[in-house]
PDB file of C-alpha atoms and ligand atoms in Angstrom:
ATOM      1  CA  MET S  26     114.251 133.420 116.470  1.00 84.00           C
ATOM      2  CA  TYR S  27     114.449 129.917 117.821  1.00 90.00           C
ATOM      3  CA  GLU S  28     114.598 128.558 121.305  1.00 93.00           C
ATOM      4  CA  LEU S  29     117.074 126.162 122.801  1.00 96.00           C
ATOM      5  CA  GLU S  30     115.735 123.409 125.037  1.00 97.00           C
ATOM      6  CA  ARG S  31     117.460 123.224 128.392  1.00 97.00           C
ATOM      7  CA  VAL S  32     118.549 120.012 130.088  1.00 97.00           C
ATOM      8  CA  GLU S  33     119.580 120.594 133.693  1.00 97.00           C
ATOM      9  CA  GLY S  34     122.805 119.178 135.071  1.00 97.00           C
ATOM     10  CA  ASP S  35     126.252 120.084 136.367  1.00 95.00           C
ATOM     11  CA  ASN S  36     127.583 123.370 135.146  1.00 95.00           C
ATOM     12  CA  ARG S  37     130.490 122.729 132.784  1.00 95.00           C
ATOM     13  CA  GLY S  38     130.089 126.016 130.998  1.00 95.00           C
ATOM     14  CA  ASP S  39     127.833 126.916 128.129  1.00 97.00           C
ATOM     15  CA  VAL S  40     127.290 123.653 126.269  1.00 98.00           C
ATOM     16  CA  ARG S  41     125.172 123.968 123.149  1.00 98.00           C
ATOM     17  CA  LEU S  42     124.186 121.047 120.966  1.00 98.00           C
ATOM     18  CA  TYR S  43     122.815 121.442 117.458  1.00 98.00           C
ATOM     19  CA  ALA S  44     121.148 118.179 116.536  1.00 98.00           C
ATOM     20  CA  ILE S  45     118.661 116.389 114.275  1.00 98.00           C
ATOM     21  CA  SER S  46     115.794 114.499 115.901  1.00 97.00           C
ATOM     22  CA  THR S  47     116.081 111.417 113.653  1.00 97.00           C
ATOM     23  CA  CYS S  48     119.881 111.193 113.706  1.00 98.00           C
ATOM     24  CA  VAL S  49     121.219 108.372 115.843  1.00 98.00           C
ATOM     25  CA  TRP S  50     124.684 109.922 116.354  1.00 98.00           C
ATOM     26  CA  CYS S  51     122.891 113.024 117.645  1.00 98.00           C
ATOM     27  CA  ARG S  52     120.905 110.875 120.063  1.00 98.00           C
ATOM     28  CA  ARG S  53     124.063 109.143 121.242  1.00 98.00           C
ATOM     29  CA  THR S  54     125.610 112.551 121.858  1.00 98.00           C
ATOM     30  CA  LYS S  55     122.618 113.691 123.930  1.00 98.00           C
ATOM     31  CA  LYS S  56     122.691 110.463 125.866  1.00 98.00           C
ATOM     32  CA  LEU S  57     126.401 110.846 126.578  1.00 98.00           C
ATOM     33  CA  LEU S  58     125.806 114.354 127.935  1.00 98.00           C
ATOM     34  CA  GLU S  59     123.031 112.998 130.110  1.00 97.00           C
ATOM     35  CA  ASP S  60     125.209 110.116 131.328  1.00 97.00           C
ATOM     36  CA  LEU S  61     127.915 112.633 132.191  1.00 97.00           C
ATOM     37  CA  GLY S  62     125.298 114.659 134.055  1.00 97.00           C
ATOM     38  CA  VAL S  63     126.231 117.817 132.210  1.00 97.00           C
ATOM     39  CA  GLY S  64     123.727 120.666 131.878  1.00 97.00           C
ATOM     40  CA  TYR S  65     123.288 121.708 128.252  1.00 98.00           C
ATOM     41  CA  SER S  66     121.004 123.347 125.729  1.00 98.00           C
ATOM     42  CA  TYR S  67     119.979 121.826 122.428  1.00 98.00           C
ATOM     43  CA  VAL S  68     117.868 122.374 119.376  1.00 98.00           C
ATOM     44  CA  PHE S  69     116.537 119.877 116.845  1.00 97.00           C
ATOM     45  CA  VAL S  70     117.203 121.721 113.622  1.00 97.00           C
ATOM     46  CA  ASP S  71     114.990 119.503 111.476  1.00 97.00           C
ATOM     47  CA  LEU S  72     111.937 120.462 113.549  1.00 96.00           C
ATOM     48  CA  LEU S  73     112.310 124.189 112.934  1.00 96.00           C
ATOM     49  CA  ASP S  74     110.499 126.195 110.287  1.00 95.00           C
ATOM     50  CA  ARG S  75     112.515 127.611 107.446  1.00 93.00           C
ATOM     51  CA  ASP S  76     113.526 130.973 108.848  1.00 95.00           C
ATOM     52  CA  PRO S  77     114.731 129.876 112.274  1.00 96.00           C
ATOM     53  CA  ARG S  78     116.379 126.915 110.566  1.00 96.00           C
ATOM     54  CA  SER S  79     118.403 129.220 108.325  1.00 96.00           C
ATOM     55  CA  GLU S  80     119.366 131.189 111.387  1.00 97.00           C
ATOM     56  CA  VAL S  81     120.664 128.089 113.166  1.00 97.00           C
ATOM     57  CA  GLU S  82     122.434 126.894 110.041  1.00 96.00           C
ATOM     58  CA  ALA S  83     124.244 130.213 109.687  1.00 96.00           C
ATOM     59  CA  GLU S  84     125.342 129.918 113.310  1.00 97.00           C
ATOM     60  CA  VAL S  85     126.539 126.338 112.894  1.00 97.00           C
ATOM     61  CA  MET S  86     128.432 127.195 109.716  1.00 96.00           C
ATOM     62  CA  LYS S  87     130.610 129.617 111.635  1.00 97.00           C
ATOM     63  CA  TRP S  88     131.966 126.638 113.558  1.00 98.00           C
ATOM     64  CA  ASN S  89     131.459 123.844 111.093  1.00 97.00           C
ATOM     65  CA  PRO S  90     131.306 125.028 107.476  1.00 96.00           C
ATOM     66  CA  ARG S  91     129.832 121.720 106.270  1.00 95.00           C
ATOM     67  CA  CYS S  92     126.920 122.366 108.593  1.00 96.00           C
ATOM     68  CA  SER S  93     126.673 118.748 109.684  1.00 98.00           C
ATOM     69  CA  PHE S  94     125.075 117.420 112.847  1.00 98.00           C
ATOM     70  CA  PRO S  95     125.629 116.871 115.707  1.00 98.00           C
ATOM     71  CA  THR S  96     127.679 120.012 116.281  1.00 98.00           C
ATOM     72  CA  MET S  97     128.532 120.905 119.861  1.00 98.00           C
ATOM     73  CA  VAL S  98     129.832 124.313 120.864  1.00 98.00           C
ATOM     74  CA  ILE S  99     131.381 124.735 124.288  1.00 97.00           C
ATOM     75  CA  ASP S 100     131.707 128.206 125.841  1.00 97.00           C
ATOM     76  CA  ASN S 101     131.693 129.751 122.401  1.00 96.00           C
ATOM     77  CA  LYS S 102     135.287 128.596 122.102  1.00 96.00           C
ATOM     78  CA  ARG S 103     135.448 124.975 121.179  1.00 97.00           C
ATOM     79  CA  CYS S 104     133.498 122.997 118.615  1.00 98.00           C
ATOM     80  CA  ILE S 105     133.125 119.230 118.413  1.00 98.00           C
ATOM     81  CA  VAL S 106     131.618 117.837 115.224  1.00 98.00           C
ATOM     82  CA  GLY S 107     130.025 114.397 115.301  1.00 98.00           C
ATOM     83  CA  PHE S 108     129.678 111.868 118.108  1.00 98.00           C
ATOM     84  CA  GLN S 109     133.296 111.952 119.293  1.00 98.00           C
ATOM     85  CA  GLU S 110     132.927 110.141 122.564  1.00 97.00           C
ATOM     86  CA  GLU S 111     136.497 110.513 123.847  1.00 96.00           C
ATOM     87  CA  GLU S 112     136.774 114.134 122.881  1.00 97.00           C
ATOM     88  CA  ILE S 113     133.443 115.015 124.482  1.00 97.00           C
ATOM     89  CA  ARG S 114     134.327 113.198 127.701  1.00 97.00           C
ATOM     90  CA  GLU S 115     137.692 114.906 127.814  1.00 95.00           C
ATOM     91  CA  ALA S 116     136.186 118.346 127.169  1.00 96.00           C
ATOM     92  CA  LEU S 117     133.449 118.033 129.773  1.00 95.00           C
ATOM     93  CA  THR S 118     135.005 116.059 132.597  1.00 87.00           C
ATOM     94  CA  TYR S 119     136.857 117.891 135.310  1.00 69.00           C
ATOM     95  CA  GLY S 120     140.455 116.878 135.720  1.00 51.00           C
ATOM     96  CA  GLY S 121     140.154 114.996 132.435  1.00 45.00           C
TER      97      GLY S 121
ATOM     98  CA  MET Y  11     107.049 122.095 114.020  1.00 47.00           C
ATOM     99  CA  VAL Y  12     106.559 118.519 112.967  1.00 54.00           C
ATOM    100  CA  ASP Y  13     107.441 116.802 116.183  1.00 64.00           C
ATOM    101  CA  ASN Y  14     104.571 114.404 116.575  1.00 73.00           C
ATOM    102  CA  ILE Y  15     105.203 111.895 113.820  1.00 85.00           C
ATOM    103  CA  ARG Y  16     105.193 108.340 115.054  1.00 88.00           C
ATOM    104  CA  VAL Y  17     105.622 105.140 113.143  1.00 93.00           C
ATOM    105  CA  THR Y  18     104.624 101.718 114.369  1.00 95.00           C
ATOM    106  CA  SER Y  19     107.183  99.096 115.280  1.00 95.00           C
ATOM    107  CA  GLU Y  20     105.638  96.753 112.692  1.00 97.00           C
ATOM    108  CA  LYS Y  21     106.440  99.283 109.988  1.00 97.00           C
ATOM    109  CA  VAL Y  22     109.987  99.638 111.251  1.00 97.00           C
ATOM    110  CA  GLU Y  23     110.399  95.879 111.319  1.00 98.00           C
ATOM    111  CA  GLY Y  24     108.993  95.537 107.792  1.00 98.00           C
ATOM    112  CA  LEU Y  25     111.311  98.135 106.285  1.00 98.00           C
ATOM    113  CA  TYR Y  26     114.271  96.842 108.290  1.00 98.00           C
ATOM    114  CA  ARG Y  27     113.768  93.375 106.812  1.00 98.00           C
ATOM    115  CA  LYS Y  28     113.364  94.726 103.310  1.00 97.00           C
ATOM    116  CA  LEU Y  29     116.477  96.907 103.493  1.00 97.00           C
ATOM    117  CA  ASP Y  30     118.456  94.048 104.971  1.00 97.00           C
ATOM    118  CA  ARG Y  31     117.401  91.716 102.163  1.00 96.00           C
ATOM    119  CA  ASP Y  32     118.041  94.304  99.444  1.00 93.00           C
ATOM    120  CA  ALA Y  33     121.432  95.136 100.939  1.00 95.00           C
ATOM    121  CA  ARG Y  34     122.530  91.509 100.995  1.00 94.00           C
ATOM    122  CA  ASN Y  35     121.344  90.933  97.436  1.00 92.00           C
ATOM    123  CA  ALA Y  36     123.334  93.916  96.198  1.00 91.00           C
ATOM    124  CA  GLY Y  37     126.519  93.206  98.188  1.00 92.00           C
ATOM    125  CA  TYR Y  38     125.968  95.794 100.932  1.00 96.00           C
ATOM    126  CA  ASN Y  39     125.466  95.272 104.688  1.00 97.00           C
ATOM    127  CA  LEU Y  40     123.299  96.983 107.242  1.00 98.00           C
ATOM    128  CA  ASN Y  41     124.927  97.887 110.549  1.00 98.00           C
ATOM    129  CA  PRO Y  42     124.918  94.721 112.708  1.00 98.00           C
ATOM    130  CA  ASP Y  43     123.981  96.826 115.775  1.00 98.00           C
ATOM    131  CA  THR Y  44     120.322  96.131 115.160  1.00 97.00           C
ATOM    132  CA  ALA Y  45     118.996  98.583 117.772  1.00 97.00           C
ATOM    133  CA  PHE Y  46     121.022 101.383 116.177  1.00 98.00           C
ATOM    134  CA  THR Y  47     119.896 100.340 112.711  1.00 98.00           C
ATOM    135  CA  ARG Y  48     116.231 100.151 113.677  1.00 98.00           C
ATOM    136  CA  GLU Y  49     116.403 103.702 115.005  1.00 98.00           C
ATOM    137  CA  LEU Y  50     117.669 104.844 111.613  1.00 98.00           C
ATOM    138  CA  VAL Y  51     114.997 102.874 109.796  1.00 98.00           C
ATOM    139  CA  GLU Y  52     112.429 104.593 111.983  1.00 98.00           C
ATOM    140  CA  GLY Y  53     113.995 107.911 110.951  1.00 98.00           C
ATOM    141  CA  LEU Y  54     113.558 106.990 107.299  1.00 98.00           C
ATOM    142  CA  LEU Y  55     109.874 106.264 107.906  1.00 98.00           C
ATOM    143  CA  VAL Y  56     109.412 109.525 109.803  1.00 98.00           C
ATOM    144  CA  ASN Y  57     110.994 111.385 106.890  1.00 98.00           C
ATOM    145  CA  GLU Y  58     108.815 109.516 104.425  1.00 97.00           C
ATOM    146  CA  LYS Y  59     105.797 110.920 106.273  1.00 97.00           C
ATOM    147  CA  ARG Y  60     107.306 114.383 106.497  1.00 97.00           C
ATOM    148  CA  TYR Y  61     108.664 114.783 103.007  1.00 97.00           C
ATOM    149  CA  GLY Y  62     107.292 111.922 100.940  1.00 97.00           C
ATOM    150  CA  TYR Y  63     110.688 110.301 100.462  1.00 98.00           C
ATOM    151  CA  TRP Y  64     113.452 108.697 102.489  1.00 98.00           C
ATOM    152  CA  ALA Y  65     115.533 111.749 103.252  1.00 98.00           C
ATOM    153  CA  CYS Y  66     118.710 110.849 105.145  1.00 98.00           C
ATOM    154  CA  PRO Y  67     117.876 110.697 108.881  1.00 98.00           C
ATOM    155  CA  CYS Y  68     121.146 112.423 109.829  1.00 98.00           C
ATOM    156  CA  ARG Y  69     120.898 115.419 107.523  1.00 98.00           C
ATOM    157  CA  VAL Y  70     118.553 118.378 107.284  1.00 97.00           C
ATOM    158  CA  ALA Y  71     116.237 117.995 104.300  1.00 97.00           C
ATOM    159  CA  GLU Y  72     114.721 120.979 102.512  1.00 95.00           C
ATOM    160  CA  GLY Y  73     111.515 119.157 101.687  1.00 96.00           C
ATOM    161  CA  ASP Y  74     112.099 119.781  97.969  1.00 96.00           C
ATOM    162  CA  ILE Y  75     113.078 116.627  96.118  1.00 97.00           C
ATOM    163  CA  GLU Y  76     115.087 118.601  93.551  1.00 95.00           C
ATOM    164  CA  LYS Y  77     117.335 119.852  96.347  1.00 95.00           C
ATOM    165  CA  ASP Y  78     117.288 116.697  98.441  1.00 97.00           C
ATOM    166  CA  ARG Y  79     117.748 114.040  95.777  1.00 96.00           C
ATOM    167  CA  ASP Y  80     121.425 113.490  96.625  1.00 97.00           C
ATOM    168  CA  ILE Y  81     120.476 112.657 100.242  1.00 98.00           C
ATOM    169  CA  VAL Y  82     117.594 110.297  99.526  1.00 98.00           C
ATOM    170  CA  CYS Y  83     118.652 107.024 101.096  1.00 97.00           C
ATOM    171  CA  PRO Y  84     120.877 105.423  99.891  1.00 97.00           C
ATOM    172  CA  CYS Y  85     122.521 108.776  99.304  1.00 97.00           C
ATOM    173  CA  ASP Y  86     125.104 109.675  96.669  1.00 96.00           C
ATOM    174  CA  TYR Y  87     127.767 109.654  99.395  1.00 97.00           C
ATOM    175  CA  ARG Y  88     127.231 106.157 100.738  1.00 97.00           C
ATOM    176  CA  ASP Y  89     129.614 104.288  98.463  1.00 96.00           C
ATOM    177  CA  PRO Y  90     132.555 106.723  98.720  1.00 96.00           C
ATOM    178  CA  ASP Y  91     132.081 106.772 102.521  1.00 97.00           C
ATOM    179  CA  LEU Y  92     131.955 102.977 102.686  1.00 97.00           C
ATOM    180  CA  ALA Y  93     135.214 102.895 100.727  1.00 95.00           C
ATOM    181  CA  GLU Y  94     136.982 105.528 102.825  1.00 97.00           C
ATOM    182  CA  PHE Y  95     135.544 105.044 106.322  1.00 98.00           C
ATOM    183  CA  GLY Y  96     133.774 101.694 106.279  1.00 97.00           C
ATOM    184  CA  SER Y  97     130.324 103.133 106.856  1.00 98.00           C
ATOM    185  CA  CYS Y  98     127.898 105.679 105.485  1.00 98.00           C
ATOM    186  CA  PHE Y  99     127.446 108.992 107.324  1.00 98.00           C
ATOM    187  CA  CYS Y 100     124.568 107.677 109.477  1.00 98.00           C
ATOM    188  CA  ALA Y 101     126.193 104.226 109.844  1.00 98.00           C
ATOM    189  CA  LEU Y 102     123.135 102.489 108.433  1.00 98.00           C
ATOM    190  CA  TYR Y 103     125.351 100.766 105.862  1.00 98.00           C
ATOM    191  CA  VAL Y 104     128.718  99.330 106.867  1.00 98.00           C
ATOM    192  CA  ASP Y 105     131.569  97.389 105.261  1.00 97.00           C
ATOM    193  CA  ASP Y 106     132.470  93.748 105.966  1.00 97.00           C
ATOM    194  CA  GLU Y 107     134.945  94.622 108.695  1.00 97.00           C
ATOM    195  CA  ILE Y 108     132.318  96.376 110.771  1.00 98.00           C
ATOM    196  CA  LYS Y 109     129.708  93.806 109.910  1.00 97.00           C
ATOM    197  CA  ASN Y 110     131.956  91.021 111.148  1.00 96.00           C
ATOM    198  CA  GLY Y 111     132.682  92.867 114.379  1.00 96.00           C
ATOM    199  CA  ASN Y 112     136.369  93.544 113.629  1.00 96.00           C
ATOM    200  CA  LYS Y 113     135.873  97.281 113.701  1.00 96.00           C
ATOM    201  CA  LYS Y 114     133.378  99.611 115.343  1.00 96.00           C
ATOM    202  CA  ALA Y 115     131.202 102.030 113.409  1.00 97.00           C
ATOM    203  CA  ARG Y 116     131.916 105.623 114.315  1.00 97.00           C
ATOM    204  CA  SER Y 117     130.756 109.108 113.475  1.00 97.00           C
ATOM    205  CA  ILE Y 118     132.509 110.146 110.248  1.00 98.00           C
ATOM    206  CA  PRO Y 119     133.012 113.541 108.569  1.00 98.00           C
ATOM    207  CA  GLU Y 120     130.316 114.921 106.259  1.00 98.00           C
ATOM    208  CA  ARG Y 121     131.128 114.393 102.581  1.00 98.00           C
ATOM    209  CA  ARG Y 122     128.133 116.253 101.164  1.00 97.00           C
ATOM    210  CA  PRO Y 123     129.350 119.642  99.892  1.00 96.00           C
ATOM    211  CA  ASP Y 124     127.850 122.773 101.445  1.00 93.00           C
ATOM    212  CA  ARG Y 125     124.770 124.312  99.864  1.00 91.00           C
ATOM    213  CA  GLU Y 126     126.594 126.887  97.785  1.00 92.00           C
ATOM    214  CA  THR Y 127     128.940 124.310  96.282  1.00 94.00           C
ATOM    215  CA  ARG Y 128     126.016 121.991  95.528  1.00 93.00           C
ATOM    216  CA  GLU Y 129     124.053 124.676  93.737  1.00 91.00           C
ATOM    217  CA  HIS Y 130     127.089 125.674  91.717  1.00 92.00           C
ATOM    218  CA  ALA Y 131     127.841 122.063  90.749  1.00 89.00           C
ATOM    219  CA  SER Y 132     124.287 121.363  89.615  1.00 85.00           C
ATOM    220  CA  LYS Y 133     124.333 124.438  87.363  1.00 87.00           C
ATOM    221  CA  GLU Y 134     127.658 123.377  85.871  1.00 86.00           C
ATOM    222  CA  LYS Y 135     126.308 119.914  85.158  1.00 81.00           C
ATOM    223  CA  GLU Y 136     123.318 121.310  83.313  1.00 79.00           C
ATOM    224  CA  GLU Y 137     125.519 123.548  81.243  1.00 82.00           C
ATOM    225  CA  ALA Y 138     127.893 120.723  80.382  1.00 76.00           C
ATOM    226  CA  ILE Y 139     125.003 118.662  79.010  1.00 72.00           C
ATOM    227  CA  THR Y 140     123.480 121.440  76.926  1.00 74.00           C
ATOM    228  CA  ARG Y 141     126.812 122.827  75.653  1.00 72.00           C
ATOM    229  CA  PRO Y 142     127.377 122.042  71.951  1.00 70.00           C
ATOM    230  CA  GLN Y 143     129.967 119.329  71.404  1.00 66.00           C
ATOM    231  CA  GLU Y 144     133.375 120.566  70.337  1.00 68.00           C
ATOM    232  CA  ALA Y 145     134.520 119.475  66.877  1.00 65.00           C
ATOM    233  CA  GLY Y 146     136.374 116.170  66.968  1.00 68.00           C
ATOM    234  CA  SER Y 147     135.245 115.337  70.500  1.00 72.00           C
ATOM    235  CA  PHE Y 148     133.947 111.868  71.238  1.00 74.00           C
ATOM    236  CA  LYS Y 149     130.241 111.452  70.795  1.00 80.00           C
ATOM    237  CA  PRO Y 150     128.743 108.132  71.832  1.00 84.00           C
ATOM    238  CA  ARG Y 151     126.156 106.504  69.617  1.00 89.00           C
ATOM    239  CA  LEU Y 152     123.757 106.458  72.572  1.00 92.00           C
ATOM    240  CA  PRO Y 153     123.525 108.616  75.675  1.00 93.00           C
ATOM    241  CA  VAL Y 154     125.358 107.128  78.649  1.00 95.00           C
ATOM    242  CA  TRP Y 155     123.612 107.332  82.021  1.00 96.00           C
ATOM    243  CA  ARG Y 156     125.364 107.067  85.347  1.00 97.00           C
ATOM    244  CA  CYS Y 157     123.781 105.920  88.602  1.00 97.00           C
ATOM    245  CA  THR Y 158     124.794 108.581  91.136  1.00 95.00           C
ATOM    246  CA  VAL Y 159     124.450 106.071  93.969  1.00 96.00           C
ATOM    247  CA  CYS Y 160     126.744 103.276  92.790  1.00 95.00           C
ATOM    248  CA  GLY Y 161     128.336 104.491  89.536  1.00 95.00           C
ATOM    249  CA  TYR Y 162     126.735 101.900  87.230  1.00 96.00           C
ATOM    250  CA  LEU Y 163     126.790 103.065  83.584  1.00 96.00           C
ATOM    251  CA  ALA Y 164     124.183 102.260  80.960  1.00 95.00           C
ATOM    252  CA  ALA Y 165     124.327 103.288  77.295  1.00 95.00           C
ATOM    253  CA  ARG Y 166     120.693 103.535  76.170  1.00 93.00           C
ATOM    254  CA  GLU Y 167     118.109 106.139  75.188  1.00 93.00           C
ATOM    255  CA  GLU Y 168     116.707 106.401  78.712  1.00 94.00           C
ATOM    256  CA  PRO Y 169     118.110 105.378  82.087  1.00 95.00           C
ATOM    257  CA  PRO Y 170     116.688 102.130  83.504  1.00 94.00           C
ATOM    258  CA  LEU Y 171     113.674 102.424  85.834  1.00 93.00           C
ATOM    259  CA  VAL Y 172     115.703 100.842  88.594  1.00 93.00           C
ATOM    260  CA  CYS Y 173     119.479 100.488  88.833  1.00 94.00           C
ATOM    261  CA  PRO Y 174     120.204  96.778  88.339  1.00 92.00           C
ATOM    262  CA  ILE Y 175     123.123  97.002  90.780  1.00 90.00           C
ATOM    263  CA  CYS Y 176     121.982  99.072  93.749  1.00 90.00           C
ATOM    264  CA  LYS Y 177     118.239  99.372  93.026  1.00 90.00           C
ATOM    265  CA  ALA Y 178     118.257 103.192  93.015  1.00 92.00           C
ATOM    266  CA  LYS Y 179     115.337 104.644  91.065  1.00 93.00           C
ATOM    267  CA  LYS Y 180     115.495 106.228  87.615  1.00 95.00           C
ATOM    268  CA  ASP Y 181     115.652 109.803  88.937  1.00 95.00           C
ATOM    269  CA  ARG Y 182     119.057 109.063  90.490  1.00 96.00           C
ATOM    270  CA  PHE Y 183     120.651 108.646  87.050  1.00 96.00           C
ATOM    271  CA  GLU Y 184     122.547 111.536  85.500  1.00 94.00           C
ATOM    272  CA  ARG Y 185     123.639 111.983  81.910  1.00 93.00           C
ATOM    273  CA  PHE Y 186     127.313 110.976  81.839  1.00 92.00           C
ATOM    274  CA  LEU Y 187     128.142 111.138  78.120  1.00 90.00           C
TER     275      LEU Y 187
HETATM  276  S1  SF4 G  23     123.091 105.743 102.976  1.00 84.29           S
HETATM  277 FE1  SF4 G  23     123.450 106.274 105.137  1.00 84.29          FE
HETATM  278  S2  SF4 G  23     124.184 108.388 105.076  1.00 84.29           S
HETATM  279 FE2  SF4 G  23     123.235 107.969 103.105  1.00 84.29          FE
HETATM  280  S3  SF4 G  23     121.113 108.584 103.310  1.00 84.29           S
HETATM  281 FE3  SF4 G  23     121.162 106.456 103.840  1.00 84.29          FE
HETATM  282  S4  SF4 G  23     121.416 106.401 106.042  1.00 84.29           S
HETATM  283 FE4  SF4 G  23     121.970 108.488 105.410  1.00 84.29          FE
END
């Protein structure tokens, strides 16, 4: 098992971010979420031990078979791979 | 958990300068967004402490050089990504257009194949090298080694210690012919 870290903010649904702590696109994605004031959960996959890491990777691969990071999953319905600023804004802004 | 690794800003600055110099000498460019680039350089140094080598900051390393060699920076995917998208996956290296400010670096798709495909491909490569040559097929007088980072070919008994083009180390060469 692994635990997601929670960042409080406006409720725009279940926003999950799979990220790598040293990856700058991942950091930009986190920062964008924080600038948007959206509440979300995240995990730094590179900081996990092997077993929980495999677990996360299996989960990510369901959405993004290349298993690249950042991968964002919204409400278990929509997946955004990479730092796609416009797409993320559009997905998480009301009336957008 | 290995969350507490810190590197000093002097170290970051030192490696940043070195990479910048090496890139220029070899015809590559670092991302001109120096804050962005320094963060990546810091990631390389963190990974050096974690794994003993410069695993790509934007990918998950296994911690086993045999499995991670293709993502030791500069990775095997840098040059094809520079050609197709104008930057490497992390956007540490960029093409002239981005360097000159005519285009912005952006997050690009992952080129590295998934784990299963990688394992399969490495087995196939081994088999191809050990397979007996078919009659009449071309056999070079010397082995030909290919730099997996930049594609440089060298016909000699052993690969060079350092690629004369992109400065990748000897272990990044594969038997090509
Ligand atoms: S060249 Fe770019 S994508 Fe490849 S390992 Fe280095 S930083 Fe990562």
